[in-house]
């Protein structure tokens, strides 16, 4: 393979590069949603509530899993949460991949865990949970038993789903199947994994949109199930990939995004040349003064910081031989 990383990184870049703009860069730290994320989260998408719950394009993505959409809408309605005024964060974790033959429409929340945190009034959020949904059993979190509340029970086409919600000591609310919640309670924190913490430190903790992938875990499954030489030659040893973006306030303003990968030294050496090519291509089309693309590299992690308009980003991907990606995602801030 001449460019094995070209399968992995362009998809991540395409995902994160919505029409967004620059913001002040905070000191490196692990974002709050990562600190509490379950250790076996395979992938995650995290966004400010005002964006995630009001933008039609983001909502269309959520609606692809009707059970996730139904459970979230029911909780927001009964908890009397106004997403237009809310500064909290909503995160969707994929904590297990559907098996062959499963009904994905009905099994969505068997594999998705919804996390709500950093809300204006976490005490009121937890109180609304207790007042609006009946209690049924408990979940042991952080050495304590926390009540479980019934959100939704579904039985259709031979599939049963028991969707519950729990809150932890920090006032975070978790919504998911009993299976997903129990896995979260017993598997530890994502931030406790060294590679995840390393990569998370190099994204913007304040960015309205953030996300995460476990490349090695996801690609490992492909290598086991597919015989393709292309799949087998993909980079190995990249254990964490984080990204962040900050929305633009005006159309056609430049995007500010960060991409960070961490893993074994061998894995980082495999993906670094592709990031170097991306930086070179970005420099070739860069027209915004004072926003030169940055490449950061250490033994176990590599990162990219870049500011580009959608048109510039399109040119960059064309230079890298990846012209087919679409970047049509939400513009502008949440409506007041």
mmCIF file of C-alpha atoms in Angstrom:
data_model
loop_
_atom_site.group_PDB
_atom_site.id
_atom_site.type_symbol
_atom_site.label_atom_id
_atom_site.label_comp_id
_atom_site.label_asym_id
_atom_site.label_seq_id
_atom_site.Cartn_x
_atom_site.Cartn_y
_atom_site.Cartn_z
ATOM 1 C CA UNK A 1 0.000 0.000 0.000
ATOM 2 C CA UNK A 2 1.306 3.409 -0.880
ATOM 3 C CA UNK A 3 -0.995 5.351 1.461
ATOM 4 C CA UNK A 4 -2.712 2.996 3.915
ATOM 5 C CA UNK A 5 -3.810 5.839 6.198
ATOM 6 C CA UNK A 6 -5.796 7.416 3.361
ATOM 7 C CA UNK A 7 -8.743 5.180 4.246
ATOM 8 C CA UNK A 8 -8.937 6.251 7.891
ATOM 9 C CA UNK A 9 -8.045 9.930 8.231
ATOM 10 C CA UNK A 10 -9.942 11.489 5.271
ATOM 11 C CA UNK A 11 -13.208 10.111 6.653
ATOM 12 C CA UNK A 12 -12.494 11.684 10.035
ATOM 13 C CA UNK A 13 -11.519 14.995 8.424
ATOM 14 C CA UNK A 14 -14.673 14.973 6.293
ATOM 15 C CA UNK A 15 -16.814 14.267 9.339
ATOM 16 C CA UNK A 16 -15.433 17.081 11.451
ATOM 17 C CA UNK A 17 -15.112 19.790 8.830
ATOM 18 C CA UNK A 18 -18.523 21.405 8.904
ATOM 19 C CA UNK A 19 -18.719 25.139 8.065
ATOM 20 C CA UNK A 20 -17.201 26.352 11.341
ATOM 21 C CA UNK A 21 -14.929 29.162 12.502
ATOM 22 C CA UNK A 22 -12.046 29.930 14.829
ATOM 23 C CA UNK A 23 -12.134 30.448 18.573
ATOM 24 C CA UNK A 24 -9.627 31.061 21.350
ATOM 25 C CA UNK A 25 -7.664 27.902 22.106
ATOM 26 C CA UNK A 26 -7.907 26.815 25.760
ATOM 27 C CA UNK A 27 -5.097 25.207 27.687
ATOM 28 C CA UNK A 28 -4.855 21.484 26.863
ATOM 29 C CA UNK A 29 -7.086 19.361 29.051
ATOM 30 C CA UNK A 30 -9.360 16.361 28.671
ATOM 31 C CA UNK A 31 -12.920 17.527 27.828
ATOM 32 C CA UNK A 32 -15.530 16.920 30.519
ATOM 33 C CA UNK A 33 -17.561 14.442 28.495
ATOM 34 C CA UNK A 34 -14.413 12.349 27.922
ATOM 35 C CA UNK A 35 -13.619 12.218 31.646
ATOM 36 C CA UNK A 36 -16.924 10.455 32.311
ATOM 37 C CA UNK A 37 -17.199 8.499 29.035
ATOM 38 C CA UNK A 38 -17.406 4.695 29.289
ATOM 39 C CA UNK A 39 -14.153 2.875 28.621
ATOM 40 C CA UNK A 40 -15.589 0.672 25.859
ATOM 41 C CA UNK A 41 -16.987 3.563 23.824
ATOM 42 C CA UNK A 42 -16.031 2.669 20.248
ATOM 43 C CA UNK A 43 -17.046 6.040 18.844
ATOM 44 C CA UNK A 44 -18.725 9.194 20.102
ATOM 45 C CA UNK A 45 -20.246 12.420 18.828
ATOM 46 C CA UNK A 46 -20.588 15.266 21.323
ATOM 47 C CA UNK A 47 -22.233 18.628 20.743
ATOM 48 C CA UNK A 48 -23.645 21.624 22.578
ATOM 49 C CA UNK A 49 -27.315 21.021 23.275
ATOM 50 C CA UNK A 50 -28.328 24.200 21.464
ATOM 51 C CA UNK A 51 -26.754 22.888 18.280
ATOM 52 C CA UNK A 52 -27.526 19.179 18.519
ATOM 53 C CA UNK A 53 -31.175 19.630 19.455
ATOM 54 C CA UNK A 54 -32.143 22.456 17.070
ATOM 55 C CA UNK A 55 -30.231 22.009 13.799
ATOM 56 C CA UNK A 56 -32.258 20.113 11.224
ATOM 57 C CA UNK A 57 -29.166 18.510 9.684
ATOM 58 C CA UNK A 58 -27.985 17.116 13.006
ATOM 59 C CA UNK A 59 -31.523 16.045 13.815
ATOM 60 C CA UNK A 60 -31.718 14.166 10.526
ATOM 61 C CA UNK A 61 -28.699 12.130 11.598
ATOM 62 C CA UNK A 62 -30.322 11.303 14.956
ATOM 63 C CA UNK A 63 -33.585 10.372 13.245
ATOM 64 C CA UNK A 64 -31.828 7.566 11.390
ATOM 65 C CA UNK A 65 -32.187 5.600 14.614
ATOM 66 C CA UNK A 66 -35.876 6.058 15.587
ATOM 67 C CA UNK A 67 -35.459 4.471 19.011
ATOM 68 C CA UNK A 68 -32.650 6.849 19.981
ATOM 69 C CA UNK A 69 -34.658 9.806 18.697
ATOM 70 C CA UNK A 70 -37.826 8.731 20.515
ATOM 71 C CA UNK A 71 -36.107 8.174 23.871
ATOM 72 C CA UNK A 72 -34.260 11.506 23.730
ATOM 73 C CA UNK A 73 -37.336 13.485 22.673
ATOM 74 C CA UNK A 74 -39.423 11.912 25.431
ATOM 75 C CA UNK A 75 -36.829 12.764 28.072
ATOM 76 C CA UNK A 76 -36.414 16.384 26.912
ATOM 77 C CA UNK A 77 -40.157 16.916 26.796
ATOM 78 C CA UNK A 78 -40.928 15.509 30.254
ATOM 79 C CA UNK A 79 -37.849 17.086 31.840
ATOM 80 C CA UNK A 80 -38.958 20.462 30.447
ATOM 81 C CA UNK A 81 -35.614 21.191 28.800
ATOM 82 C CA UNK A 82 -35.591 24.071 26.318
ATOM 83 C CA UNK A 83 -32.689 23.270 23.967
ATOM 84 C CA UNK A 84 -32.641 26.801 22.538
ATOM 85 C CA UNK A 85 -31.588 28.206 25.910
ATOM 86 C CA UNK A 86 -29.444 25.323 27.076
ATOM 87 C CA UNK A 87 -25.636 25.418 27.168
ATOM 88 C CA UNK A 88 -25.174 21.793 28.228
ATOM 89 C CA UNK A 89 -23.674 19.048 26.117
ATOM 90 C CA UNK A 90 -25.299 15.980 24.564
ATOM 91 C CA UNK A 91 -23.038 13.062 23.665
ATOM 92 C CA UNK A 92 -23.880 9.865 21.794
ATOM 93 C CA UNK A 93 -21.602 6.894 22.522
ATOM 94 C CA UNK A 94 -21.478 3.739 20.404
ATOM 95 C CA UNK A 95 -20.541 1.077 22.920
ATOM 96 C CA UNK A 96 -21.029 -2.058 20.847
ATOM 97 C CA UNK A 97 -21.589 -2.877 17.208
ATOM 98 C CA UNK A 98 -24.830 -4.615 16.081
ATOM 99 C CA UNK A 99 -24.320 -8.265 15.237
ATOM 100 C CA UNK A 100 -25.249 -9.740 11.891
ATOM 101 C CA UNK A 101 -28.972 -10.389 11.688
ATOM 102 C CA UNK A 102 -29.990 -7.899 14.377
ATOM 103 C CA UNK A 103 -32.872 -5.537 13.707
ATOM 104 C CA UNK A 104 -30.943 -2.267 13.862
ATOM 105 C CA UNK A 105 -34.130 -0.182 13.874
ATOM 106 C CA UNK A 106 -35.267 -1.688 17.164
ATOM 107 C CA UNK A 107 -31.850 -2.434 18.660
ATOM 108 C CA UNK A 108 -30.401 1.073 18.354
ATOM 109 C CA UNK A 109 -30.203 1.865 22.046
ATOM 110 C CA UNK A 110 -28.706 -1.545 22.748
ATOM 111 C CA UNK A 111 -25.559 -0.020 21.261
ATOM 112 C CA UNK A 112 -25.954 3.714 21.924
ATOM 113 C CA UNK A 113 -25.574 5.492 25.249
ATOM 114 C CA UNK A 114 -26.737 9.122 25.538
ATOM 115 C CA UNK A 115 -24.839 11.356 27.977
ATOM 116 C CA UNK A 116 -26.134 14.778 29.122
ATOM 117 C CA UNK A 117 -23.720 16.908 31.133
ATOM 118 C CA UNK A 118 -22.492 20.464 31.753
ATOM 119 C CA UNK A 119 -26.084 21.719 31.850
ATOM 120 C CA UNK A 120 -26.851 25.094 33.438
ATOM 121 C CA UNK A 121 -28.588 23.557 36.430
ATOM 122 C CA UNK A 122 -27.601 19.897 36.951
ATOM 123 C CA UNK A 123 -29.602 19.707 40.177
ATOM 124 C CA UNK A 124 -32.774 20.717 38.346
ATOM 125 C CA UNK A 125 -31.959 18.209 35.598
ATOM 126 C CA UNK A 126 -31.701 15.346 38.092
ATOM 127 C CA UNK A 127 -34.839 16.526 39.918
ATOM 128 C CA UNK A 128 -36.769 16.573 36.637
ATOM 129 C CA UNK A 129 -35.630 13.019 36.002
ATOM 130 C CA UNK A 130 -36.931 11.863 39.399
ATOM 131 C CA UNK A 131 -40.223 13.762 39.074
ATOM 132 C CA UNK A 132 -41.050 12.808 35.486
ATOM 133 C CA UNK A 133 -40.081 9.145 35.248
ATOM 134 C CA UNK A 134 -40.930 6.252 37.617
ATOM 135 C CA UNK A 135 -38.064 4.594 39.481
ATOM 136 C CA UNK A 136 -37.240 0.956 38.820
ATOM 137 C CA UNK A 137 -34.183 -0.609 40.433
ATOM 138 C CA UNK A 138 -30.749 0.953 40.718
ATOM 139 C CA UNK A 139 -27.367 1.167 39.025
ATOM 140 C CA UNK A 140 -24.063 1.127 40.899
ATOM 141 C CA UNK A 141 -21.958 4.111 39.813
ATOM 142 C CA UNK A 142 -18.782 5.376 41.485
ATOM 143 C CA UNK A 143 -19.276 3.031 44.431
ATOM 144 C CA UNK A 144 -22.876 4.115 45.083
ATOM 145 C CA UNK A 145 -26.299 2.846 44.063
ATOM 146 C CA UNK A 146 -28.142 5.361 41.886
ATOM 147 C CA UNK A 147 -31.854 4.989 41.026
ATOM 148 C CA UNK A 148 -32.843 3.892 37.547
ATOM 149 C CA UNK A 149 -35.831 5.582 35.934
ATOM 150 C CA UNK A 150 -38.076 4.125 33.247
ATOM 151 C CA UNK A 151 -37.888 6.103 29.998
ATOM 152 C CA UNK A 152 -39.318 3.704 27.457
ATOM 153 C CA UNK A 153 -40.229 0.039 26.971
ATOM 154 C CA UNK A 154 -40.574 -1.247 23.424
ATOM 155 C CA UNK A 155 -41.653 -4.646 22.196
ATOM 156 C CA UNK A 156 -41.937 -5.002 18.443
ATOM 157 C CA UNK A 157 -41.123 -7.638 15.848
ATOM 158 C CA UNK A 158 -39.899 -9.983 18.553
ATOM 159 C CA UNK A 159 -37.458 -7.433 19.955
ATOM 160 C CA UNK A 160 -37.662 -6.039 23.480
ATOM 161 C CA UNK A 161 -35.968 -2.826 24.560
ATOM 162 C CA UNK A 162 -35.907 -1.507 28.118
ATOM 163 C CA UNK A 163 -34.651 2.074 28.051
ATOM 164 C CA UNK A 164 -33.697 3.594 31.380
ATOM 165 C CA UNK A 165 -31.978 6.723 32.716
ATOM 166 C CA UNK A 166 -29.611 7.224 35.638
ATOM 167 C CA UNK A 167 -27.659 10.163 37.035
ATOM 168 C CA UNK A 168 -24.236 10.123 38.646
ATOM 169 C CA UNK A 169 -22.661 12.186 41.398
ATOM 170 C CA UNK A 170 -21.737 15.034 39.032
ATOM 171 C CA UNK A 171 -25.341 15.533 37.933
ATOM 172 C CA UNK A 172 -24.804 13.857 34.564
ATOM 173 C CA UNK A 173 -27.740 11.955 33.092
ATOM 174 C CA UNK A 174 -27.247 8.722 31.162
ATOM 175 C CA UNK A 175 -29.942 7.252 28.884
ATOM 176 C CA UNK A 176 -29.680 3.825 27.307
ATOM 177 C CA UNK A 177 -30.667 0.183 27.468
ATOM 178 C CA UNK A 178 -30.174 -1.735 30.695
ATOM 179 C CA UNK A 179 -27.363 -3.613 28.968
ATOM 180 C CA UNK A 180 -25.601 -0.416 27.895
ATOM 181 C CA UNK A 181 -25.945 1.202 31.316
ATOM 182 C CA UNK A 182 -24.602 -1.856 33.115
ATOM 183 C CA UNK A 183 -21.619 -1.987 30.762
ATOM 184 C CA UNK A 184 -20.886 1.663 31.460
ATOM 185 C CA UNK A 185 -21.008 1.069 35.211
ATOM 186 C CA UNK A 186 -18.561 -1.860 35.138
ATOM 187 C CA UNK A 187 -15.997 -0.950 32.473
ATOM 188 C CA UNK A 188 -14.366 2.190 33.895
ATOM 189 C CA UNK A 189 -13.643 5.545 32.212
ATOM 190 C CA UNK A 190 -12.375 6.317 28.731
ATOM 191 C CA UNK A 191 -10.098 9.014 30.159
ATOM 192 C CA UNK A 192 -8.277 6.348 32.196
ATOM 193 C CA UNK A 193 -6.937 4.855 28.958
ATOM 194 C CA UNK A 194 -3.537 6.484 28.302
ATOM 195 C CA UNK A 195 -3.893 6.837 24.525
ATOM 196 C CA UNK A 196 -7.406 8.284 24.783
ATOM 197 C CA UNK A 197 -6.236 10.861 27.330
ATOM 198 C CA UNK A 198 -3.218 11.807 25.192
ATOM 199 C CA UNK A 199 -5.293 12.436 22.068
ATOM 200 C CA UNK A 200 -8.130 14.191 23.933
ATOM 201 C CA UNK A 201 -5.691 16.764 25.345
ATOM 202 C CA UNK A 202 -4.957 18.028 21.840
ATOM 203 C CA UNK A 203 -8.495 18.966 20.839
ATOM 204 C CA UNK A 204 -10.365 22.068 21.961
ATOM 205 C CA UNK A 205 -12.263 21.224 25.165
ATOM 206 C CA UNK A 206 -14.606 24.169 24.506
ATOM 207 C CA UNK A 207 -15.410 23.390 20.889
ATOM 208 C CA UNK A 208 -19.161 22.997 20.333
ATOM 209 C CA UNK A 209 -18.613 19.788 18.342
ATOM 210 C CA UNK A 210 -16.230 17.018 19.354
ATOM 211 C CA UNK A 211 -15.868 13.331 18.615
ATOM 212 C CA UNK A 212 -13.882 10.158 19.060
ATOM 213 C CA UNK A 213 -13.070 6.834 17.378
ATOM 214 C CA UNK A 214 -11.200 3.692 18.435
ATOM 215 C CA UNK A 215 -9.503 3.016 15.071
ATOM 216 C CA UNK A 216 -7.598 -0.101 16.119
ATOM 217 C CA UNK A 217 -10.685 -1.757 17.609
ATOM 218 C CA UNK A 218 -12.875 -0.914 14.615
ATOM 219 C CA UNK A 219 -10.279 -1.871 12.016
ATOM 220 C CA UNK A 220 -9.370 -4.997 13.967
ATOM 221 C CA UNK A 221 -12.863 -6.324 13.363
ATOM 222 C CA UNK A 222 -12.538 -5.600 9.639
ATOM 223 C CA UNK A 223 -9.232 -7.443 9.454
ATOM 224 C CA UNK A 224 -10.753 -10.493 11.093
ATOM 225 C CA UNK A 225 -13.858 -10.598 8.909
ATOM 226 C CA UNK A 226 -12.480 -9.491 5.527
ATOM 227 C CA UNK A 227 -9.717 -11.006 3.468
ATOM 228 C CA UNK A 228 -8.958 -7.862 1.458
ATOM 229 C CA UNK A 229 -5.267 -6.988 1.272
ATOM 230 C CA UNK A 230 -6.270 -3.330 1.456
ATOM 231 C CA UNK A 231 -7.962 -3.871 4.836
ATOM 232 C CA UNK A 232 -5.070 -5.885 6.211
ATOM 233 C CA UNK A 233 -2.565 -3.176 5.204
ATOM 234 C CA UNK A 234 -4.370 -0.384 7.029
ATOM 235 C CA UNK A 235 -2.336 1.233 9.849
ATOM 236 C CA UNK A 236 -2.189 -0.712 13.090
ATOM 237 C CA UNK A 237 -1.612 0.590 16.591
ATOM 238 C CA UNK A 238 -3.677 3.798 16.389
ATOM 239 C CA UNK A 239 -5.871 3.416 19.452
ATOM 240 C CA UNK A 240 -7.570 6.805 19.748
ATOM 241 C CA UNK A 241 -8.673 9.485 17.277
ATOM 242 C CA UNK A 242 -10.272 12.693 18.578
ATOM 243 C CA UNK A 243 -11.530 15.714 16.651
ATOM 244 C CA UNK A 244 -13.100 19.071 17.502
ATOM 245 C CA UNK A 245 -14.685 21.942 15.586
ATOM 246 C CA UNK A 246 -15.993 25.412 16.437
ATOM 247 C CA UNK A 247 -19.037 26.785 14.530
ATOM 248 C CA UNK A 248 -18.948 29.858 12.347
ATOM 249 C CA UNK A 249 -21.303 32.710 13.031
ATOM 250 C CA UNK A 250 -21.465 33.703 9.369
ATOM 251 C CA UNK A 251 -21.721 31.736 6.148
ATOM 252 C CA UNK A 252 -18.427 30.989 4.369
ATOM 253 C CA UNK A 253 -16.330 31.840 7.410
ATOM 254 C CA UNK A 254 -13.347 29.534 7.940
ATOM 255 C CA UNK A 255 -13.478 26.336 9.970
ATOM 256 C CA UNK A 256 -11.265 25.824 12.986
ATOM 257 C CA UNK A 257 -10.689 22.164 13.654
ATOM 258 C CA UNK A 258 -8.319 19.911 15.544
ATOM 259 C CA UNK A 259 -7.507 16.282 14.834
ATOM 260 C CA UNK A 260 -5.405 14.172 17.222
ATOM 261 C CA UNK A 261 -4.343 10.516 17.120
ATOM 262 C CA UNK A 262 -2.540 8.448 19.755
ATOM 263 C CA UNK A 263 -1.226 4.900 19.921
ATOM 264 C CA UNK A 264 1.965 2.924 19.558
ATOM 265 C CA UNK A 265 5.048 4.662 18.135
ATOM 266 C CA UNK A 266 4.799 2.374 15.083
ATOM 267 C CA UNK A 267 1.159 3.300 14.510
ATOM 268 C CA UNK A 268 1.881 7.022 14.806
ATOM 269 C CA UNK A 269 4.758 6.680 12.342
ATOM 270 C CA UNK A 270 2.357 5.107 9.835
ATOM 271 C CA UNK A 271 -0.243 7.891 9.942
ATOM 272 C CA UNK A 272 2.050 10.916 10.335
ATOM 273 C CA UNK A 273 3.075 11.076 6.631
ATOM 274 C CA UNK A 274 -0.569 11.420 5.623
ATOM 275 C CA UNK A 275 -1.074 14.286 8.073
ATOM 276 C CA UNK A 276 2.088 15.913 6.736
ATOM 277 C CA UNK A 277 0.638 15.750 3.234
ATOM 278 C CA UNK A 278 -2.605 17.267 4.531
ATOM 279 C CA UNK A 279 -0.696 20.163 6.133
ATOM 280 C CA UNK A 280 1.261 20.728 2.913
ATOM 281 C CA UNK A 281 -1.956 20.776 0.883
ATOM 282 C CA UNK A 282 -3.585 23.165 3.380
ATOM 283 C CA UNK A 283 -0.587 25.500 3.208
ATOM 284 C CA UNK A 284 -0.869 25.522 -0.570
ATOM 285 C CA UNK A 285 -4.440 26.860 -0.469
ATOM 286 C CA UNK A 286 -4.226 28.857 2.771
ATOM 287 C CA UNK A 287 -5.369 32.444 2.332
ATOM 288 C CA UNK A 288 -6.290 33.434 5.893
ATOM 289 C CA UNK A 289 -3.515 35.513 7.545
ATOM 290 C CA UNK A 290 -2.235 34.260 10.886
ATOM 291 C CA UNK A 291 -3.814 30.809 10.678
ATOM 292 C CA UNK A 292 -1.065 28.593 9.302
ATOM 293 C CA UNK A 293 -1.845 24.872 9.726
ATOM 294 C CA UNK A 294 0.040 23.264 12.610
ATOM 295 C CA UNK A 295 1.351 19.716 12.881
ATOM 296 C CA UNK A 296 2.168 18.529 16.409
ATOM 297 C CA UNK A 297 4.054 15.286 16.927
ATOM 298 C CA UNK A 298 5.333 13.234 19.836
ATOM 299 C CA UNK A 299 6.362 9.613 20.118
ATOM 300 C CA UNK A 300 2.866 8.316 20.892
ATOM 301 C CA UNK A 301 0.627 11.009 19.407
ATOM 302 C CA UNK A 302 0.282 13.313 16.429
ATOM 303 C CA UNK A 303 -2.109 16.200 15.923
ATOM 304 C CA UNK A 304 -3.294 18.743 13.393
ATOM 305 C CA UNK A 305 -4.762 22.223 13.895
ATOM 306 C CA UNK A 306 -6.139 23.992 10.861
ATOM 307 C CA UNK A 307 -8.408 26.849 9.756
ATOM 308 C CA UNK A 308 -10.006 26.560 6.299
ATOM 309 C CA UNK A 309 -13.131 27.715 4.516
ATOM 310 C CA UNK A 310 -15.348 24.997 2.977
ATOM 311 C CA UNK A 311 -14.012 25.847 -0.492
ATOM 312 C CA UNK A 312 -10.414 25.636 0.720
ATOM 313 C CA UNK A 313 -11.142 22.314 2.378
ATOM 314 C CA UNK A 314 -12.575 20.987 -0.874
ATOM 315 C CA UNK A 315 -9.379 21.978 -2.685
ATOM 316 C CA UNK A 316 -7.261 20.286 -0.003
ATOM 317 C CA UNK A 317 -9.130 17.000 -0.351
ATOM 318 C CA UNK A 318 -8.841 17.179 -4.138
ATOM 319 C CA UNK A 319 -5.082 17.620 -3.801
ATOM 320 C CA UNK A 320 -5.013 14.508 -1.608
ATOM 321 C CA UNK A 321 -6.957 12.503 -4.152
ATOM 322 C CA UNK A 322 -10.149 12.459 -2.034
ATOM 323 C CA UNK A 323 -12.516 14.679 -4.061
ATOM 324 C CA UNK A 324 -15.733 12.782 -3.340
ATOM 325 C CA UNK A 325 -16.432 13.904 0.216
ATOM 326 C CA UNK A 326 -19.441 16.105 0.920
ATOM 327 C CA UNK A 327 -19.323 18.877 3.506
ATOM 328 C CA UNK A 328 -22.979 19.961 3.465
ATOM 329 C CA UNK A 329 -23.741 20.225 7.172
ATOM 330 C CA UNK A 330 -25.242 22.943 9.399
ATOM 331 C CA UNK A 331 -24.229 26.596 9.125
ATOM 332 C CA UNK A 332 -24.744 29.411 11.595
ATOM 333 C CA UNK A 333 -25.277 29.260 15.345
ATOM 334 C CA UNK A 334 -28.299 27.994 17.289
ATOM 335 C CA UNK A 335 -31.405 30.097 16.870
ATOM 336 C CA UNK A 336 -32.283 32.248 19.853
#
